[in-house]
Tab-separated table of C-alpha atoms in Angstrom:
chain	number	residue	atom	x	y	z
A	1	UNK	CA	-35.828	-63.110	-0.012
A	2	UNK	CA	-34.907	-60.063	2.459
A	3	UNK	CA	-32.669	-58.860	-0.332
A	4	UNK	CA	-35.494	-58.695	-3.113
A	5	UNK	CA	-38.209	-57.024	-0.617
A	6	UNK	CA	-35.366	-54.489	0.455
A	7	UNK	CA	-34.611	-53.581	-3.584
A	8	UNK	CA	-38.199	-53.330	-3.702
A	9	UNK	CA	-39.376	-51.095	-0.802
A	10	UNK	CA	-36.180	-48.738	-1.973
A	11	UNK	CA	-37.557	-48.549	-5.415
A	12	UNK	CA	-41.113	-47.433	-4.049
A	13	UNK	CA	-39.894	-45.116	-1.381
A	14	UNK	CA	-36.813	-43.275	-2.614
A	15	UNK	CA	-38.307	-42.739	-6.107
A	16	UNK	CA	-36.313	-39.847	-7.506
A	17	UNK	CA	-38.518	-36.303	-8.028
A	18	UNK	CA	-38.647	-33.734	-10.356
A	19	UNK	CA	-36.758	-30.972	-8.983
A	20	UNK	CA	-38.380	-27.736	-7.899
A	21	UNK	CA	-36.775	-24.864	-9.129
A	22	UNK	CA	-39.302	-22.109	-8.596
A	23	UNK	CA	-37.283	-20.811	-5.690
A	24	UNK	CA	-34.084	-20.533	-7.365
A	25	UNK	CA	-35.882	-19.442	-10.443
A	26	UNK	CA	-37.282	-16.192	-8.617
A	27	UNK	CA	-33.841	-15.840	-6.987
A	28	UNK	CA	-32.372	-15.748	-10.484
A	29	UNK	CA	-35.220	-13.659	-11.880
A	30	UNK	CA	-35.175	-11.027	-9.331
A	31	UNK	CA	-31.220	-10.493	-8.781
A	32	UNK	CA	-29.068	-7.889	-10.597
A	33	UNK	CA	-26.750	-9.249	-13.311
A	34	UNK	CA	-23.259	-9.793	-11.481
A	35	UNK	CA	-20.700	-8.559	-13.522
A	36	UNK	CA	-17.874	-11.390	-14.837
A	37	UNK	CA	-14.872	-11.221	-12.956
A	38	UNK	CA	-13.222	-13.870	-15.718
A	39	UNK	CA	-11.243	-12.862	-18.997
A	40	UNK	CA	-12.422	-13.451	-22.286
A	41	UNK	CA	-11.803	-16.521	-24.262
A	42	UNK	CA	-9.260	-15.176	-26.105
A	43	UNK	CA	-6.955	-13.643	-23.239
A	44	UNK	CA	-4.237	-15.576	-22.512
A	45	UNK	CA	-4.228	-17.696	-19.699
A	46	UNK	CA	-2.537	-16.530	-16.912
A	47	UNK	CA	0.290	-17.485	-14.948
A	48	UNK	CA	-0.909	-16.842	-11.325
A	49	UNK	CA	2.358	-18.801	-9.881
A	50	UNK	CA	4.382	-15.930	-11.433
A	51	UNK	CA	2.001	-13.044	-12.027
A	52	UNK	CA	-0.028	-13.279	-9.148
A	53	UNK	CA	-3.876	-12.750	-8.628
A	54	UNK	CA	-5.924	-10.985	-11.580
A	55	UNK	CA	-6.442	-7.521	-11.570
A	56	UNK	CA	-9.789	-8.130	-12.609
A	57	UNK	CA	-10.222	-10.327	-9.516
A	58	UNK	CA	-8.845	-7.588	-7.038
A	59	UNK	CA	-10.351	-4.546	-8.418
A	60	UNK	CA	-13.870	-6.617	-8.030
A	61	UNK	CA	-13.036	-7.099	-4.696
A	62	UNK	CA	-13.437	-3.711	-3.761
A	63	UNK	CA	-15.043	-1.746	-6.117
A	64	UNK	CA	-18.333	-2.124	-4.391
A	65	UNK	CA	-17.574	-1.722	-1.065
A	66	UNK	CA	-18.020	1.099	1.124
A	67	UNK	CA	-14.735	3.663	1.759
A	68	UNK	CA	-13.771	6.999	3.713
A	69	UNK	CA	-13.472	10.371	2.133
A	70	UNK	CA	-10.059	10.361	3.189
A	71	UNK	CA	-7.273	10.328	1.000
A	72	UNK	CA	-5.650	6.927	1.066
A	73	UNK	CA	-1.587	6.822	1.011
A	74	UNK	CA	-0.119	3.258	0.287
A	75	UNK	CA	3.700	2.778	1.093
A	76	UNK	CA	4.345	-0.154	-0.612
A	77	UNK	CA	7.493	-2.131	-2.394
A	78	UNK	CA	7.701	-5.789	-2.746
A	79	UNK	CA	11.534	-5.657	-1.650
A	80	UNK	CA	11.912	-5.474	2.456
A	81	UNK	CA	14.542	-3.208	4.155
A	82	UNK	CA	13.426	-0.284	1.813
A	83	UNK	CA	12.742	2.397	4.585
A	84	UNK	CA	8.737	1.984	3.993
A	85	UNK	CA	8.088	2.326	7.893
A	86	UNK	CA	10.209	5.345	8.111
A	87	UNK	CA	8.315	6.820	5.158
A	88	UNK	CA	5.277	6.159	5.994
A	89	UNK	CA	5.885	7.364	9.498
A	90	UNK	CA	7.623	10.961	9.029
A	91	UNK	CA	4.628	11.008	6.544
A	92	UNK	CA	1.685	10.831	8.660
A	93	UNK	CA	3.731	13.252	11.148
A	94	UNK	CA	4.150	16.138	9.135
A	95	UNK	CA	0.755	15.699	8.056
A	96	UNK	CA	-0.218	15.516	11.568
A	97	UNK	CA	1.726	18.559	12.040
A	98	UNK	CA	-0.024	20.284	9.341
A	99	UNK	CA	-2.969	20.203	11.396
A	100	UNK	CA	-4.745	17.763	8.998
A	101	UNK	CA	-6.686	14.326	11.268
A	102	UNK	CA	-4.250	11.111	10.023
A	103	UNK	CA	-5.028	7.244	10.560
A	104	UNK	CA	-2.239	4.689	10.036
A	105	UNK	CA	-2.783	1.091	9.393
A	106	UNK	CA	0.049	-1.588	10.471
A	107	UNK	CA	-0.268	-3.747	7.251
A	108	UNK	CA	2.407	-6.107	8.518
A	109	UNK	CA	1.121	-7.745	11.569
A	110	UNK	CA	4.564	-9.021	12.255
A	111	UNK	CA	6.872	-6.785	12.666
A	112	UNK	CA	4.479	-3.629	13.115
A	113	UNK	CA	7.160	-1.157	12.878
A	114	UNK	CA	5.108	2.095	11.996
A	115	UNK	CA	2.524	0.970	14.690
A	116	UNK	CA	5.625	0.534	17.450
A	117	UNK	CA	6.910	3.773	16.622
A	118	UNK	CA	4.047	5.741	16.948
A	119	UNK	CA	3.303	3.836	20.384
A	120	UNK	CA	6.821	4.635	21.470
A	121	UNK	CA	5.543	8.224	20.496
A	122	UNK	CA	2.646	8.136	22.613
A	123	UNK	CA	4.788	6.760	25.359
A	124	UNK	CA	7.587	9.830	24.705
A	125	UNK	CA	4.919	12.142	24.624
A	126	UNK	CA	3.626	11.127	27.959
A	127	UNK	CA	7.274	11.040	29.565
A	128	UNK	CA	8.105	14.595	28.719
A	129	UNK	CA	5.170	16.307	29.083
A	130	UNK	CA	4.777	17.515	25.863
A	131	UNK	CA	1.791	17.687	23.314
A	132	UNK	CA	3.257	15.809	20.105
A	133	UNK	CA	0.728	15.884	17.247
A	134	UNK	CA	-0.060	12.075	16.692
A	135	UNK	CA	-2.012	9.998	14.215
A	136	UNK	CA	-4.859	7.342	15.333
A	137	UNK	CA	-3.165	3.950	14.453
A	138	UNK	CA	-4.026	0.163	14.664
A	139	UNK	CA	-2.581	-2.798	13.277
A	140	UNK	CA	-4.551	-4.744	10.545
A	141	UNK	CA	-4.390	-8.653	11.461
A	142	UNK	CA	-6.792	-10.108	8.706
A	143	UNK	CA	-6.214	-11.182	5.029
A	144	UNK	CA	-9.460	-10.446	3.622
A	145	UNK	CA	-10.279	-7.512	1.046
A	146	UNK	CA	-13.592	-6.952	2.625
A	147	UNK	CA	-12.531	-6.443	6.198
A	148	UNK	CA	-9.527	-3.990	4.840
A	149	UNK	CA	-12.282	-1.846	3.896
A	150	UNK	CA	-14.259	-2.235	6.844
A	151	UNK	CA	-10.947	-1.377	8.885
A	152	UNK	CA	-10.588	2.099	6.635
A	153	UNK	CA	-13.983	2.975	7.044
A	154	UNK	CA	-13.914	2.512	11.255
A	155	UNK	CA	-10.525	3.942	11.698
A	156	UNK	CA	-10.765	6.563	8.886
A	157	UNK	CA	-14.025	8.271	9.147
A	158	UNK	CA	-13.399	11.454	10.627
A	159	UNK	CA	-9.789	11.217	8.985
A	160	UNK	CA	-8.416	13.555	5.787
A	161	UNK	CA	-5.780	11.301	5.437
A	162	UNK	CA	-5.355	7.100	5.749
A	163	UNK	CA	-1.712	5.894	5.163
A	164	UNK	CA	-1.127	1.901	4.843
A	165	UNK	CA	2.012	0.477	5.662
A	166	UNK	CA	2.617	-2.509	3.592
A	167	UNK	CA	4.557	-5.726	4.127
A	168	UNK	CA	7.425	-6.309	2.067
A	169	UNK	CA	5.820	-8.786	-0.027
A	170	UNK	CA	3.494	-9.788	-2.967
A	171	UNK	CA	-0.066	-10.900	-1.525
A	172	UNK	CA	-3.596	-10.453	-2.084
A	173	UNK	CA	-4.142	-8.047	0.963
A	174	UNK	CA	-0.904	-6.138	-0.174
A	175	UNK	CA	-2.312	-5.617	-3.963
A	176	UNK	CA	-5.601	-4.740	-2.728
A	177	UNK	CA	-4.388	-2.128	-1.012
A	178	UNK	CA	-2.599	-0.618	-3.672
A	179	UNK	CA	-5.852	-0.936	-5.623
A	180	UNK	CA	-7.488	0.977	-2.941
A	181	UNK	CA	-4.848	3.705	-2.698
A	182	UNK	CA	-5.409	7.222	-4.146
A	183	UNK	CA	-1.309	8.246	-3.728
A	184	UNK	CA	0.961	4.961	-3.964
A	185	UNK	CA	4.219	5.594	-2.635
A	186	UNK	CA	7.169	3.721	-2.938
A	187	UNK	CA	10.611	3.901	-1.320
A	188	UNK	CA	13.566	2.837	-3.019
A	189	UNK	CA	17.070	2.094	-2.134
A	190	UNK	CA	19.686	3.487	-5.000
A	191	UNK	CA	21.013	0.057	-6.224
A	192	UNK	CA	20.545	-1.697	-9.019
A	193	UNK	CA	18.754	-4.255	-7.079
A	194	UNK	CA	16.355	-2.810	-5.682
A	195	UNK	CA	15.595	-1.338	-9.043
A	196	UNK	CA	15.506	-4.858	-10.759
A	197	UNK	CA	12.033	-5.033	-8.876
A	198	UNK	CA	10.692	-1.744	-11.460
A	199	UNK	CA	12.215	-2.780	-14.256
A	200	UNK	CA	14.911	-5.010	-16.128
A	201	UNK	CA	18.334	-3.261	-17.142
A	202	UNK	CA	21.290	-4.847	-19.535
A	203	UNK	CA	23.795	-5.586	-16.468
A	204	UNK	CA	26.582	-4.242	-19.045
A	205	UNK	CA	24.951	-1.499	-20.914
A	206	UNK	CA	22.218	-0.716	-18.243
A	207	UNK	CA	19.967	-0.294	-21.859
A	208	UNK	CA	16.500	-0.332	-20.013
A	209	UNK	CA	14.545	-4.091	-21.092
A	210	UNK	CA	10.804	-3.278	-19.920
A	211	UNK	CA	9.544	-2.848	-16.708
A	212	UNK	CA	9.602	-5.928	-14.085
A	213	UNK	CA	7.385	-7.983	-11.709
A	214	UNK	CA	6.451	-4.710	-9.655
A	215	UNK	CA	5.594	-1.788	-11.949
A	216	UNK	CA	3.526	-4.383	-13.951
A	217	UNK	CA	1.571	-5.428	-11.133
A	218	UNK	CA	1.027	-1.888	-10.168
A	219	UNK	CA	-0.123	-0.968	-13.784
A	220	UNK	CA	-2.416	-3.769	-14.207
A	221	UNK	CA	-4.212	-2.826	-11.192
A	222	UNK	CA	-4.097	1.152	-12.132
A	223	UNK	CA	-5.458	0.098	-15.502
A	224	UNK	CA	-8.064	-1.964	-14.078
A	225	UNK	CA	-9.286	0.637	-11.840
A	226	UNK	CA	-9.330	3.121	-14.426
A	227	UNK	CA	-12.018	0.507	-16.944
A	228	UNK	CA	-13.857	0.024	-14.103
A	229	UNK	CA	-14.675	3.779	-13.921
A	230	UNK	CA	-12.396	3.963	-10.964
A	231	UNK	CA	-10.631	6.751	-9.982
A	232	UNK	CA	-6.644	6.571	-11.191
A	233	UNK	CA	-3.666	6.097	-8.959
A	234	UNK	CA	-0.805	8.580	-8.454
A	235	UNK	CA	2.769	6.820	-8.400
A	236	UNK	CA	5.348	8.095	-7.017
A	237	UNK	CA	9.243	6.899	-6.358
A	238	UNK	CA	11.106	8.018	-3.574
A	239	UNK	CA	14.635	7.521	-3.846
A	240	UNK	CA	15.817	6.595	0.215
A	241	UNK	CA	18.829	6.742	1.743
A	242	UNK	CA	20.840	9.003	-0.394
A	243	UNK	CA	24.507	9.250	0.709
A	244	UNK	CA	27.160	11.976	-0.155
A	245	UNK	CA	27.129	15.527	0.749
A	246	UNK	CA	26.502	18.884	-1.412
A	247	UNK	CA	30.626	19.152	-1.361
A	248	UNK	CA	31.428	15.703	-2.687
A	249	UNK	CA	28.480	15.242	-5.081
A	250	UNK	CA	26.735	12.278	-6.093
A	251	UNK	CA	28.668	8.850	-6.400
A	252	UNK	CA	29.297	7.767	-9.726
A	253	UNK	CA	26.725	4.505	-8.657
A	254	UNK	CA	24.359	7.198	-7.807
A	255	UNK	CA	24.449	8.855	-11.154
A	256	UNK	CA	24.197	5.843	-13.183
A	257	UNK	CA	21.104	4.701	-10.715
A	258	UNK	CA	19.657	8.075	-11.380
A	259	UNK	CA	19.955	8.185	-15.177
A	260	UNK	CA	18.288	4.666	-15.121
A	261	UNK	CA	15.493	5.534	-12.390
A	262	UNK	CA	15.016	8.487	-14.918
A	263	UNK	CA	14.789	6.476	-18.168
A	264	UNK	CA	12.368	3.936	-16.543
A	265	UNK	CA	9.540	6.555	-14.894
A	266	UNK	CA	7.798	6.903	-17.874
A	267	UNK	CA	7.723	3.511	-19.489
A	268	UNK	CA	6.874	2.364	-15.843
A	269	UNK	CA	4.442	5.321	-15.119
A	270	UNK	CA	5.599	6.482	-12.283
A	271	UNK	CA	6.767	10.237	-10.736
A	272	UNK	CA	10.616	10.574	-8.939
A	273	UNK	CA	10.570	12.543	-6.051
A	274	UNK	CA	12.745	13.810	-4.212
A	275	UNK	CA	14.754	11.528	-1.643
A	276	UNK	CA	15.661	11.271	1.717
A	277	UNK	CA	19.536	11.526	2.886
A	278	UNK	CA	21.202	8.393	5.323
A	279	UNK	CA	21.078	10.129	8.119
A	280	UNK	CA	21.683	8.815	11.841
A	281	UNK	CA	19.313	10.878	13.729
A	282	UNK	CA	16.721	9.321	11.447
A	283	UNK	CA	17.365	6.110	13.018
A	284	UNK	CA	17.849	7.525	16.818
A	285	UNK	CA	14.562	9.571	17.051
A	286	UNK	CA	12.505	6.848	14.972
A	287	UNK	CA	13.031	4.790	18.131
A	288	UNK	CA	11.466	7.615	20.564
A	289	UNK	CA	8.575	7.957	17.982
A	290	UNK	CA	9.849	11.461	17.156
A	291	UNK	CA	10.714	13.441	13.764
A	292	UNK	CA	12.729	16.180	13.127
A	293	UNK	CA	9.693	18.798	13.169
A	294	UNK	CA	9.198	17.973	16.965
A	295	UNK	CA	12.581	19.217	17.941
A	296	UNK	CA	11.696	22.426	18.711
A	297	UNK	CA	8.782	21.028	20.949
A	298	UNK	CA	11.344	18.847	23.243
A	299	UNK	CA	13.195	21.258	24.999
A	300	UNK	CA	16.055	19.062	25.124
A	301	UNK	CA	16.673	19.087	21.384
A	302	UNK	CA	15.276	22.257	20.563
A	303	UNK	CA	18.761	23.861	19.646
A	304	UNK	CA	19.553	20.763	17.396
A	305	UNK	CA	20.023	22.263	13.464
A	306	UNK	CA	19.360	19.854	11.273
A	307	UNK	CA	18.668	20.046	7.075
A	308	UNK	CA	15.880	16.754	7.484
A	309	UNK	CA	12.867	18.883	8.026
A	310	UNK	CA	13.486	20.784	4.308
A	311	UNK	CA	13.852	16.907	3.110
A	312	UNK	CA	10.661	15.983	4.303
A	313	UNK	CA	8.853	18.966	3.467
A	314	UNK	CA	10.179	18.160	-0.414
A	315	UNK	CA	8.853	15.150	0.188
A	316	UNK	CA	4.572	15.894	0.666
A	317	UNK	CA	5.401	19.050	-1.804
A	318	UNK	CA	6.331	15.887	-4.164
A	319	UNK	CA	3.468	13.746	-3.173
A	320	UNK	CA	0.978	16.966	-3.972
A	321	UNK	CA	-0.850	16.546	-0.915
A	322	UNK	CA	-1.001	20.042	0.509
A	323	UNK	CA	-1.795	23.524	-1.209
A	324	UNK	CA	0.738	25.906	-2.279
A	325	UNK	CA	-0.122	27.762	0.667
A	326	UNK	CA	0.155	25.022	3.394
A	327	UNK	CA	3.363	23.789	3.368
A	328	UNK	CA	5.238	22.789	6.229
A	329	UNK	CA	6.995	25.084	8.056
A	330	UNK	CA	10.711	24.250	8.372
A	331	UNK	CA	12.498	24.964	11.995
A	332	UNK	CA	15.132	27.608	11.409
């Protein structure tokens, strides 16, 4: 008997409604068409396990969002142990020494090795008593697209230059920022492997096969930019760690890396620069936070001759980021 008058006190009191929709209907009436993010029907469905996110998806993430005048410099390269700290470093330095205003964000919130070395710059600075020309730096600790550009706006507002120092690795932060990136730059060691990440060679006839994992992801995103009305992407590859002297010439290794880095730039789209030597005084000063252009500022190294600060002015002549007429000046 309870049973029945439950059943029928339910019926009477939670009688379903008609919905009212006039809320969401003026919602939907008054807001701006959002543009799809999702390929057509007919493209063919992706394999995000192998390929990684859609450009589509990451270009959308920031193509409405706010962003400094600066020009943004990624150093990026999926393969770690590449000299992309170093780079990215001696980089903001001689820009800094150009008397241009630098930022630097620590995208690797691990190992922070651009952010350490400028903070063992600050602290070198401080020791000696000398004025070294430094960039403002942080350390990025989030994953999200939106909050990288928040970080580039706060940190790079008063900047003319923002360089990102990207983690080794293939992740959503790390693509958009080469999406956001004006000037991508990427080291590379002269080996074959490290080259198998920019394209595919015949191990036997080192015939080039098509570009690999790497270059595609970077042209998919350069492409995407571009048909979004976006402006383009500059690549450049830096060959790093270059060893054998003027006298000796380059290794017969070297020359067959060179013919291949060659044959691959423009099938990849990319531009070669010009590299950077294995040097040991690389190495020694990047742990007092110091390049070769501040040895005539440290009075203890000022008589030190070195041919480094040539290789890094080659190396923003290469990357087209000053005029003719500003280019570093080179200690005698």
């Amino acid at each position: 008997m309870f049973k029945r008058f439950a059943t029928a006190t339910a019926s009477r009191l939670w009688k379903p409604r008609e919905a009212d929709n006039r809320f969401t209907d003026t919602l939907t009436k008054n807001s701006p068409p959002r543009m799809a993010i999702t390929p057509k029907a007919d493209t063919p469905r992706r394999d995000v396990a192998n390929e990684g996110e859609h450009p589509l998806v990451v270009v959308h993430d920031i193509i409405g969002r706010s962003r400094p005048k600066a020009r943004i410099i990624a150093v990026a390269n999926e393969k770690g142990g590449v000299g992309k700290s170093t780079l990215a470093f001696h980089t903001a330095i001689a820009l800094c020494d150009a008397g241009y205003k630098v930022a630097v964000l620590d995208l690797d919130p691990r190992q922070q090795s651009v952010a350490r070395t400028l903070a063992f710059r600050e602290a070198t600075a401080k020791r000696l008593s000398i004025n070294l020309p430094s960039p403002t730096h942080t350390v990025f600790r989030h994953s999200s697209g939106a909050m990288l550009c928040q970080e580039l706006v706060r940190i790079g507002w008063q900047a003319d230059y923002i360089l990102l120092d990207v983690a080794g690795s293939d992740s959503p932060l790390a693509r958009r920022a080469i999406a956001l990136a004006d000037t991508l730059l990427t080291p590379i060691n002269a080996s074959f492997v490290d080259l198998d990440l920019l394209g595919r060679f015949n191990p036997t006839t080192h015939e080039l096969l098509g570009p690999a994992f790497f270059a595609r992801m970077v042209n998919e995103i350069r492409d995407e930019k571009v048909r979004r009305g976006m402006n383009g992407t500059d690549w450049i590859v830096v060959p790093n760690r270059l060893r054998g002297g003027a006298a000796k010439g380059p290794s017969v290794n070297q020359q067959r890396f060179d013919a291949a880095l060659a044959h691959l730039a423009p099938v990849a789209g990319f531009r070669i620069g010009r590299g950077m030597s294995e040097r040991v005084a690389y190495r020694e000063l990047f742990l007092l936070g110091l390049t070769h252009l501040d040895l005539p500022r440290v009075p203890q190294l000022a008589d030190m001759n070195s041919a480094a600060p040539q290789e890094i002015a080659n190396l923003l002549e290469d990357l087209a980021l000053l005029p003719v007429q500003e280019k570093i000046a080179v200690p005698a």
